[in-house]
Short mmCIF file of C-alpha atoms in Angstrom, two decimals:
data_model
loop_
_atom_site.label_atom_id
_atom_site.label_comp_id
_atom_site.label_asym_id
_atom_site.label_seq_id
_atom_site.Cartn_x
_atom_site.Cartn_y
_atom_site.Cartn_z
CA MET A 930 111.73 127.84 100.55
CA LEU A 931 113.31 128.23 103.93
CA GLY A 932 110.20 129.14 105.95
CA ALA A 933 107.77 126.56 104.51
CA ALA A 934 106.77 123.73 106.83
CA PRO A 935 106.95 120.27 105.33
CA THR A 936 103.63 118.57 104.71
CA LEU A 937 102.97 114.85 104.99
CA SER A 938 100.80 113.06 102.50
CA THR A 939 98.54 110.09 103.36
CA ALA A 940 101.05 107.76 101.78
CA ASP A 941 103.80 109.12 104.07
CA LEU A 942 101.65 108.57 107.06
CA VAL A 943 100.73 105.01 106.01
CA LEU A 944 104.45 104.10 105.64
CA ALA A 945 105.22 105.65 108.98
CA SER A 946 102.44 103.73 110.72
CA ILE A 947 103.72 100.45 109.23
CA ALA A 948 107.20 101.12 110.52
CA LEU A 949 106.04 102.40 113.92
CA SER A 950 103.82 99.37 114.62
CA MET A 951 106.71 96.97 113.82
CA LEU A 952 109.16 99.08 115.91
CA LEU A 953 106.86 99.11 118.85
CA ALA A 954 106.40 95.32 118.60
CA ALA A 955 110.16 94.85 118.51
CA VAL A 956 110.72 97.09 121.51
CA GLY A 957 107.89 95.30 123.36
CA ALA A 958 109.54 92.02 122.77
CA VAL A 959 112.83 93.26 124.13
CA LEU A 960 111.30 94.86 127.23
CA THR A 961 109.01 92.07 128.13
CA SER A 962 109.23 88.25 128.37
CA LEU A 963 107.21 87.97 125.13
CA SER A 964 109.01 86.10 122.39
CA VAL A 965 110.23 88.12 119.39
CA VAL A 966 108.19 85.96 116.94
CA ALA A 967 104.95 86.44 118.90
CA ALA A 968 105.55 90.25 119.28
CA LEU A 969 106.32 90.73 115.63
CA ALA A 970 103.26 88.64 114.71
CA ALA A 971 101.08 90.91 116.93
CA GLY A 972 102.72 94.00 115.43
CA SER A 973 102.05 92.81 111.99
CA LEU A 974 98.26 93.07 112.50
CA PRO A 975 98.13 96.92 112.67
CA ALA A 976 100.71 97.09 109.93
CA SER A 977 98.52 94.91 107.74
CA GLY A 978 95.61 97.13 108.50
CA SER A 979 97.59 100.15 107.35
CA ILE A 980 98.47 98.38 104.09
CA GLY A 981 94.81 97.40 103.64
CA TYR A 982 93.80 100.99 104.08
CA ALA A 983 96.33 102.23 101.65
CA LEU A 984 95.38 99.63 98.99
CA PHE A 985 91.60 99.40 99.21
CA TYR A 986 90.22 102.44 101.00
CA ASN A 987 92.56 105.06 99.65
CA PRO A 988 94.49 103.44 96.75
CA PRO A 989 97.43 105.08 94.95
CA GLY A 990 96.27 107.39 92.22
CA SER A 991 92.87 108.02 93.74
CA THR A 992 91.71 111.60 94.11
CA LYS A 993 90.30 110.91 97.57
CA GLU A 994 92.47 112.22 100.34
CA ALA A 995 91.78 111.31 103.96
#
């Protein structure tokens, strides 16, 4: 299928949001005077929220799609 556009599932978006929040925290640590440990700790909060969403609100194998 050459003309078909790729589709992203909820699991793909959750994984991307985890990586994106940690990447933004690391970039924020480099660009500001914030320590790397503090920035990654702050970035882990939205990443943990994404994991919580994937595990408890829309768990693997459920028929509910967001």
